[in-house]
mmCIF file of C-alpha atoms and ligand atoms in Angstrom:
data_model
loop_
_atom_site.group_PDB
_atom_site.id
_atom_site.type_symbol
_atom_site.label_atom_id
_atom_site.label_comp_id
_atom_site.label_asym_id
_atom_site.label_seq_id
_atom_site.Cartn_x
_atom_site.Cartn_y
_atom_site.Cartn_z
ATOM 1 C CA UNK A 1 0.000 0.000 0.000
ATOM 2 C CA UNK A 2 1.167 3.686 -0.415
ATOM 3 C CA UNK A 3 0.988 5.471 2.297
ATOM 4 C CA UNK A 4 1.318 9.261 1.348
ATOM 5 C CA UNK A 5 2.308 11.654 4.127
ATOM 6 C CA UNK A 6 2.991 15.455 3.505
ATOM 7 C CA UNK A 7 5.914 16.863 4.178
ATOM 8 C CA UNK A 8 6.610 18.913 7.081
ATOM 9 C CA UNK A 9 6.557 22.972 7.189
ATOM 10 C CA UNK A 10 9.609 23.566 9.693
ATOM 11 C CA UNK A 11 8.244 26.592 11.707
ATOM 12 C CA UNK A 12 10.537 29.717 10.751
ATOM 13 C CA UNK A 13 10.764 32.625 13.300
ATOM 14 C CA UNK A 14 12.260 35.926 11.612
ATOM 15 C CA UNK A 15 13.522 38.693 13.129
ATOM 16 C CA UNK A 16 13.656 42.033 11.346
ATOM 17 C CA UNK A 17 15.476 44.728 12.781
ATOM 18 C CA UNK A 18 14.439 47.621 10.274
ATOM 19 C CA UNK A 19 16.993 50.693 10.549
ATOM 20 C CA UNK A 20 17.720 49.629 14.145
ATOM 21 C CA UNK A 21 21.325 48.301 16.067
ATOM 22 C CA UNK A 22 21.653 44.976 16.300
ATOM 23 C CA UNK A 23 20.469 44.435 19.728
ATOM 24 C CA UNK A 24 22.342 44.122 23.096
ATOM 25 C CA UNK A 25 23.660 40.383 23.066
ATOM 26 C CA UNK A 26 22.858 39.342 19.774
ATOM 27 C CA UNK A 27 26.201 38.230 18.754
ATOM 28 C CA UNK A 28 26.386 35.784 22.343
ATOM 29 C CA UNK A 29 27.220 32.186 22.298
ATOM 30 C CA UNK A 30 23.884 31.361 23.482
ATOM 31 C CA UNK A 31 21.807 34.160 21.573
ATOM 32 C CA UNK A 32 18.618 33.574 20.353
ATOM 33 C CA UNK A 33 19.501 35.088 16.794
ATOM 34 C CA UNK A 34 21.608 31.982 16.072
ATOM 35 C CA UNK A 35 20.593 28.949 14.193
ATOM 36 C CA UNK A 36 18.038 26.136 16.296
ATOM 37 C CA UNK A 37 17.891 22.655 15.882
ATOM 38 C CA UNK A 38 14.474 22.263 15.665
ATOM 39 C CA UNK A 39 13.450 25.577 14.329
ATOM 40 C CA UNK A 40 14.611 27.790 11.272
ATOM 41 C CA UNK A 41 15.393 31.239 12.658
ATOM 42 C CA UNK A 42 16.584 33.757 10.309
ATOM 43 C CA UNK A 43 17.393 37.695 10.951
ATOM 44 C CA UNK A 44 17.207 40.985 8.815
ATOM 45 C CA UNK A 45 19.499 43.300 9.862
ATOM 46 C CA UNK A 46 20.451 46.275 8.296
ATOM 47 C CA UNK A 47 22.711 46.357 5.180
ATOM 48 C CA UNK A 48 25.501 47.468 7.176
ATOM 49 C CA UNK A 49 25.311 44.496 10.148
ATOM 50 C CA UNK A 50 24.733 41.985 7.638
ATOM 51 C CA UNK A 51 28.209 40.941 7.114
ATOM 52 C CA UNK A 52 28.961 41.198 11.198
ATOM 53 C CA UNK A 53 26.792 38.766 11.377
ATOM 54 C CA UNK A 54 27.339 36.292 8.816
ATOM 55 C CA UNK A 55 30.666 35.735 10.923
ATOM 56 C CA UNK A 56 28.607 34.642 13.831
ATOM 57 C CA UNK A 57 26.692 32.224 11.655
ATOM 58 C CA UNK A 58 23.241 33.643 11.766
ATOM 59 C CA UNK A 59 21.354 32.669 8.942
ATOM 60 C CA UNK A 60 21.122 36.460 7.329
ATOM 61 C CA UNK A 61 17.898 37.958 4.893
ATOM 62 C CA UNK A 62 18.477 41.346 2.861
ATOM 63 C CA UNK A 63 15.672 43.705 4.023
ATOM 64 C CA UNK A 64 15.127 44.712 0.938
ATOM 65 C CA UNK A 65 17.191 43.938 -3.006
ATOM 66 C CA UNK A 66 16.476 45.861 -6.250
ATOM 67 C CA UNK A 67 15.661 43.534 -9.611
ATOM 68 C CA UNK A 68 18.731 44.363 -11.417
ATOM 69 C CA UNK A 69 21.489 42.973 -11.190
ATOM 70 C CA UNK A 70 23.832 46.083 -11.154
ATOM 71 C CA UNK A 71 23.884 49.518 -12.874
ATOM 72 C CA UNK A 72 23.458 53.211 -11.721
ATOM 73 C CA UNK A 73 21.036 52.900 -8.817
ATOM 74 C CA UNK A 74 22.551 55.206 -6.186
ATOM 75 C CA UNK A 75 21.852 53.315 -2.569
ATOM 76 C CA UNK A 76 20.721 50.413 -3.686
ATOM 77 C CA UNK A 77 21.786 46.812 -3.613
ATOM 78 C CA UNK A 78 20.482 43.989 -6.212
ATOM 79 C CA UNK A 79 19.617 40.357 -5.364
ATOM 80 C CA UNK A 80 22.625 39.223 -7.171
ATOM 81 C CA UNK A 81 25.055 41.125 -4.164
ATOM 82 C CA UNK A 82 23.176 40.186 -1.295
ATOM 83 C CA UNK A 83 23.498 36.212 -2.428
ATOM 84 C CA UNK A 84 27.064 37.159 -3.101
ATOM 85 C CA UNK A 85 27.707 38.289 0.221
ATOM 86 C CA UNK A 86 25.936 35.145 1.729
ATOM 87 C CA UNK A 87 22.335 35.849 2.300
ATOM 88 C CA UNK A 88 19.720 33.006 2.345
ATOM 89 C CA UNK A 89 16.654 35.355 2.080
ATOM 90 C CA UNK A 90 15.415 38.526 0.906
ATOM 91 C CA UNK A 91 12.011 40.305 2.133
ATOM 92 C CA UNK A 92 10.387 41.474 -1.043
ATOM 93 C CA UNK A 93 7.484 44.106 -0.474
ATOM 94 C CA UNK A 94 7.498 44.967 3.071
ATOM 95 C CA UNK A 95 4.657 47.353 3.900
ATOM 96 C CA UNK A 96 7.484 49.964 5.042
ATOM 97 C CA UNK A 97 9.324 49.426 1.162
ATOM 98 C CA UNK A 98 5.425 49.898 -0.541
ATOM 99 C CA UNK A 99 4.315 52.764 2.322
ATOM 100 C CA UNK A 100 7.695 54.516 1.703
ATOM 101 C CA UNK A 101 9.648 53.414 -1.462
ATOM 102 C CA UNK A 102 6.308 53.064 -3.307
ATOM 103 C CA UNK A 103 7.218 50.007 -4.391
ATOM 104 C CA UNK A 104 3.868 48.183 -6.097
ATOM 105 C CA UNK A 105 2.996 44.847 -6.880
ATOM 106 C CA UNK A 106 4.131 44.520 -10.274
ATOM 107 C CA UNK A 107 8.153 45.738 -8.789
ATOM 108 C CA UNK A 108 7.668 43.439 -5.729
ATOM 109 C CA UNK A 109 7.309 40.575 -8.877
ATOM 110 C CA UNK A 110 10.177 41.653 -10.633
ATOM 111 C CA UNK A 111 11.822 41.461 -7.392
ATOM 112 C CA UNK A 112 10.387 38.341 -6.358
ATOM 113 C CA UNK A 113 11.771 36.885 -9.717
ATOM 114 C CA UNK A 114 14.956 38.455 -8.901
ATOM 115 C CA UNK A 115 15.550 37.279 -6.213
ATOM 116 C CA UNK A 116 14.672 33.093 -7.448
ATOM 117 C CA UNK A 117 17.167 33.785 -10.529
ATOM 118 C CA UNK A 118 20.287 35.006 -7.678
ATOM 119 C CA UNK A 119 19.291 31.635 -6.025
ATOM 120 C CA UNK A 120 17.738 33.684 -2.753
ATOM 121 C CA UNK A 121 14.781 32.645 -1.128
ATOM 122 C CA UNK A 122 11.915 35.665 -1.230
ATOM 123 C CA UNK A 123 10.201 36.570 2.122
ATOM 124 C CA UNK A 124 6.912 37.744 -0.331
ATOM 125 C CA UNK A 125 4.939 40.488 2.089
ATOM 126 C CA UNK A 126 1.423 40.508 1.485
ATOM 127 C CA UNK A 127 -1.425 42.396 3.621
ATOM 128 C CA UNK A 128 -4.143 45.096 3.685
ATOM 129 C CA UNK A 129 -4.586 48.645 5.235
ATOM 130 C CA UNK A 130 -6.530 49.799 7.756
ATOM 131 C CA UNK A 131 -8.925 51.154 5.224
ATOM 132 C CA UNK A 132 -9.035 47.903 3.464
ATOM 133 C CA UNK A 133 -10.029 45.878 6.520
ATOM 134 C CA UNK A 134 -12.658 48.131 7.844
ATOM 135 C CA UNK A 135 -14.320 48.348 4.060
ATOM 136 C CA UNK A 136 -14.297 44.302 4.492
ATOM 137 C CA UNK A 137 -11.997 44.271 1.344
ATOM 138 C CA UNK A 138 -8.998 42.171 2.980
ATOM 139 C CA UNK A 139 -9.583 38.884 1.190
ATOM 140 C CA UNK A 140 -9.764 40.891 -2.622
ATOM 141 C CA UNK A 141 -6.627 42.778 -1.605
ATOM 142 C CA UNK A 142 -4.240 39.594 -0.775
ATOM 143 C CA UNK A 143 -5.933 38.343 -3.534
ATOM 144 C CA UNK A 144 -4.385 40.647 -6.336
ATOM 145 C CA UNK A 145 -0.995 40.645 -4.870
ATOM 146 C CA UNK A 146 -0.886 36.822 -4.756
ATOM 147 C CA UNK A 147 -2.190 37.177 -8.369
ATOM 148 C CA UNK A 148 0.500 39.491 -9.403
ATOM 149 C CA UNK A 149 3.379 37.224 -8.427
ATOM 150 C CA UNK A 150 5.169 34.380 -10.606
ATOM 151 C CA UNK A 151 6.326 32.048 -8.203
ATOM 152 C CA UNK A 152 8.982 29.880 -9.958
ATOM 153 C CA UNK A 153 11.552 28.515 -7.127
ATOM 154 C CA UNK A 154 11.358 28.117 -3.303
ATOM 155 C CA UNK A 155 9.702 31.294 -1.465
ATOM 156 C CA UNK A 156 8.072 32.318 1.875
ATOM 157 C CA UNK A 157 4.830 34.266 1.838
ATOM 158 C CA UNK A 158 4.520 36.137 5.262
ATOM 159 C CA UNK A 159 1.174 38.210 5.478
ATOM 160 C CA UNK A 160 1.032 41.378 7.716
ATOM 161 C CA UNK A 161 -2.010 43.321 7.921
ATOM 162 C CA UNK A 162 -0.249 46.880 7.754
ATOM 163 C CA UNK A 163 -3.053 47.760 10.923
ATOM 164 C CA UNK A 164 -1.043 45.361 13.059
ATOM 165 C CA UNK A 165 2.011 46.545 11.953
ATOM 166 C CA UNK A 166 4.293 48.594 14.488
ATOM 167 C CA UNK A 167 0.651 49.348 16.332
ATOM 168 C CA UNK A 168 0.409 46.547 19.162
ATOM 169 C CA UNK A 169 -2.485 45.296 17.785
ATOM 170 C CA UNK A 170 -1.997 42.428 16.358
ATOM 171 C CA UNK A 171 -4.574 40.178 14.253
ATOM 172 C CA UNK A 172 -6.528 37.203 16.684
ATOM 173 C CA UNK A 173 -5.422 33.827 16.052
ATOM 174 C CA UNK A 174 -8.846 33.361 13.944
ATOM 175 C CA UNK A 175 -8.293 36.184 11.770
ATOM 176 C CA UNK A 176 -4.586 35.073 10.855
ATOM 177 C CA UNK A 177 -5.715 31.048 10.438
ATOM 178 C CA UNK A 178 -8.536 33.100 7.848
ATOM 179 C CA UNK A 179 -6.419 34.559 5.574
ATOM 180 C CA UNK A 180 -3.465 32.570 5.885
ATOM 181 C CA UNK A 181 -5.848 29.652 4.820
ATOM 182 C CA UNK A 182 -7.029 31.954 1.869
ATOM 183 C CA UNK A 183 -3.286 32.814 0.953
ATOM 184 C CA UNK A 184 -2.578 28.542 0.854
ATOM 185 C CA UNK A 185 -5.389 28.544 -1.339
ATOM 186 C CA UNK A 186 -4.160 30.929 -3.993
ATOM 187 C CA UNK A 187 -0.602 29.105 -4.483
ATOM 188 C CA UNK A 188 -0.202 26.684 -7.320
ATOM 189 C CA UNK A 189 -2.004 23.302 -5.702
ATOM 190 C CA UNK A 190 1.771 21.507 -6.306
ATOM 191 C CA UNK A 191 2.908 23.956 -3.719
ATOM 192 C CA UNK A 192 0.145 24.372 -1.099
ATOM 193 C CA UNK A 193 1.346 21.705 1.485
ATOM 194 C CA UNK A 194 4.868 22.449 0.986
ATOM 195 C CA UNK A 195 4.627 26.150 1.339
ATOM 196 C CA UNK A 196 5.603 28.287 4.785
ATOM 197 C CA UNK A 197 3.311 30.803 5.399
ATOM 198 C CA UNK A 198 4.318 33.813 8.314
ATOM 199 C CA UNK A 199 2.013 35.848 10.510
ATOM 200 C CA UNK A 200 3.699 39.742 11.097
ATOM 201 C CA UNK A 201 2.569 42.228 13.302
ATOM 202 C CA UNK A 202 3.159 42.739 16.757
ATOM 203 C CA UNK A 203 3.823 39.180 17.573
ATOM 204 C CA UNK A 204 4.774 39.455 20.656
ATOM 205 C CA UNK A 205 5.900 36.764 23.514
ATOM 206 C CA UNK A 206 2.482 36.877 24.586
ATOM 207 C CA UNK A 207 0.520 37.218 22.143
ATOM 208 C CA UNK A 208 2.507 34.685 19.627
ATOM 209 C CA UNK A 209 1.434 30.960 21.410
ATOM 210 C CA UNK A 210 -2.216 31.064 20.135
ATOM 211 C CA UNK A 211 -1.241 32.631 16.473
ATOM 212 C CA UNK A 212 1.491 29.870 15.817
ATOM 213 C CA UNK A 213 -0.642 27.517 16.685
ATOM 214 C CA UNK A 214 -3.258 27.685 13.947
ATOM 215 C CA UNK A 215 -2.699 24.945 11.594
ATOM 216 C CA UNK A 216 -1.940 27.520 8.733
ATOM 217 C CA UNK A 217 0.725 29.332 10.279
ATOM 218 C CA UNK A 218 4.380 28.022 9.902
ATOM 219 C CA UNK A 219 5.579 30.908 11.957
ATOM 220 C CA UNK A 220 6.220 34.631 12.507
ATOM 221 C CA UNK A 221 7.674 37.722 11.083
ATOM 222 C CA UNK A 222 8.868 40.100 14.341
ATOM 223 C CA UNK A 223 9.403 43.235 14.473
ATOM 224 C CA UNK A 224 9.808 45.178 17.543
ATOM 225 C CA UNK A 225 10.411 42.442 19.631
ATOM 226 C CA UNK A 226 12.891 40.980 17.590
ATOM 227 C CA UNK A 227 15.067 44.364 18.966
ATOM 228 C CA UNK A 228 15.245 42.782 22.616
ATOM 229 C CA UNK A 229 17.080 39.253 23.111
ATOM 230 C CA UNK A 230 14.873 38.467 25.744
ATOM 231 C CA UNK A 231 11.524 39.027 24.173
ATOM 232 C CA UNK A 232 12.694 36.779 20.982
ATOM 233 C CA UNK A 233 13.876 34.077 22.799
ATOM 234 C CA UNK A 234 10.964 33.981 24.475
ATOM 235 C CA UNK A 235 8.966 33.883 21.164
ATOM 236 C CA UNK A 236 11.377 31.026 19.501
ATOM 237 C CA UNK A 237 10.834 29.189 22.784
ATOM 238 C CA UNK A 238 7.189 29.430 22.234
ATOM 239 C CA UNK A 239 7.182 28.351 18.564
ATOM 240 C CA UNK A 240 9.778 25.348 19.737
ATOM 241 C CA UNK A 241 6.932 23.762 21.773
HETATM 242 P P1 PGA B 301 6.223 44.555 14.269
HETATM 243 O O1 PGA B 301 6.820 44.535 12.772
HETATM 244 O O2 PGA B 301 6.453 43.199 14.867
HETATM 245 O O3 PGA B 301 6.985 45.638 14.968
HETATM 246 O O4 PGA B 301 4.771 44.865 14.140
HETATM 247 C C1 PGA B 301 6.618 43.435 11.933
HETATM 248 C C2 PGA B 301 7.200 43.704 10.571
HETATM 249 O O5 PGA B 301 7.221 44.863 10.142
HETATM 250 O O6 PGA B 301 7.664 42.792 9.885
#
């Protein structure tokens, strides 16, 4: 008889530090920045800390990479230099990169696309505003930008409601099982077991047990916690059991 069993979504806990320092006691023997056994844990520091850290062996993300491979782009970096310098990962369309750099579904592709032909993986940030949510328009919204993407090669999609973004109000466990559960949908069916899916926005240590639990949730995108040792290991603890 064939017995078919799906293959496992390793839960991935990410730590973005924006433009931030790398916390106090990240680069510690025992820090909760460095690579788990059981869990992936990856961290997006700032362009400058990324090397730093690479020497520690922390399993480094760009927070950001431009689709072209080189040319006269004055403060940027492409996909193709952040692989080169030893990244793993790359966030493509973070709320702050769309709220600030205007960056729109069709570059976040590009990017996306990028980032699979540098041999990266893409963190692909997905989620509505405020205004979107309250108008009951969340599901059309993740909808198009799913729609907009190729996805050719291994990727991560993490949604983050921008309203839980940065605000302390995060999304319930019911509302992030919804969507993420939508978001599974969407991928090409070949990919929807496979696929890691992140909940960002305020995940904090305790708010994160009950969102990492729902079955469509392979793990978190942090933010401001991920700027205090204490308050991430207390999240990658959670997210170990
Ligand atoms: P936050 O940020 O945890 O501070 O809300 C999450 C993110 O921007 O990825």
């Amino acid at each position: 008889m064939h017995v078919y069993t799906l293959p496992m979504r390793k839960k991935l806990i990410a730590a973005n530090w924006k433009m931030n320092q790398a916390p106090a006691g990240w680069q510690e023997k025992n820090s909760p920045y460095r690579p788990h056994s059981i869990i992936d844990i990856v961290v997006f520091p700032s362009f400058l800390d990324i090397w730093n850290c690479l020497q520690r062996g922390i399993l480094i993300g760009g927070q950001c990479g431009r689709a072209e491979p080189g040319g006269a782009f004055t403060g940027d970096v492409s996909m193709k230099m952040l692989k080169e310098i030893g990244c793993t990962y790359v966030l493509c369309g973070h709320s702050e990169r769309r709220q600030y750099h205007h960056e729109t579904d069709e570059d976040i592709a590009k990017q996306a696309t990028a980032a699979f032909e540098a041999g990266l993986i893409p963190v692909i940030c997905i989620g509505e505003n405020l205004t979107e949510r309250e108008a009951g328009d969340e599901k059309d919204v993740v909808t198009q930008q799913m729609q907009t993407l190729s996805l050719d090669g291994e990727f991560i999609i993490a949604y983050e409601p921008v309203w839980a973004i940065g605000t302390g109000k995060n999304a319930t466990a019911a509302q992030a099982q919804e969507m993420h559960a939508l978001i599974r949908s969407l991928l090409p069916s070949h990919l929807q077991s496979t696929t890691r899916i992140l909940y960002g926005g305020s995940v904090k240590a305790d708010n994160c047990k009950e969102i990492l639990e729902q079955a469509d949730v392979d793990g978190g995108l942090v933010g401001g916690a991920s700027l205090q040792s204490e308050a991430f290991r207390a999240i990658v603890e959670t997210a170990v059991n």
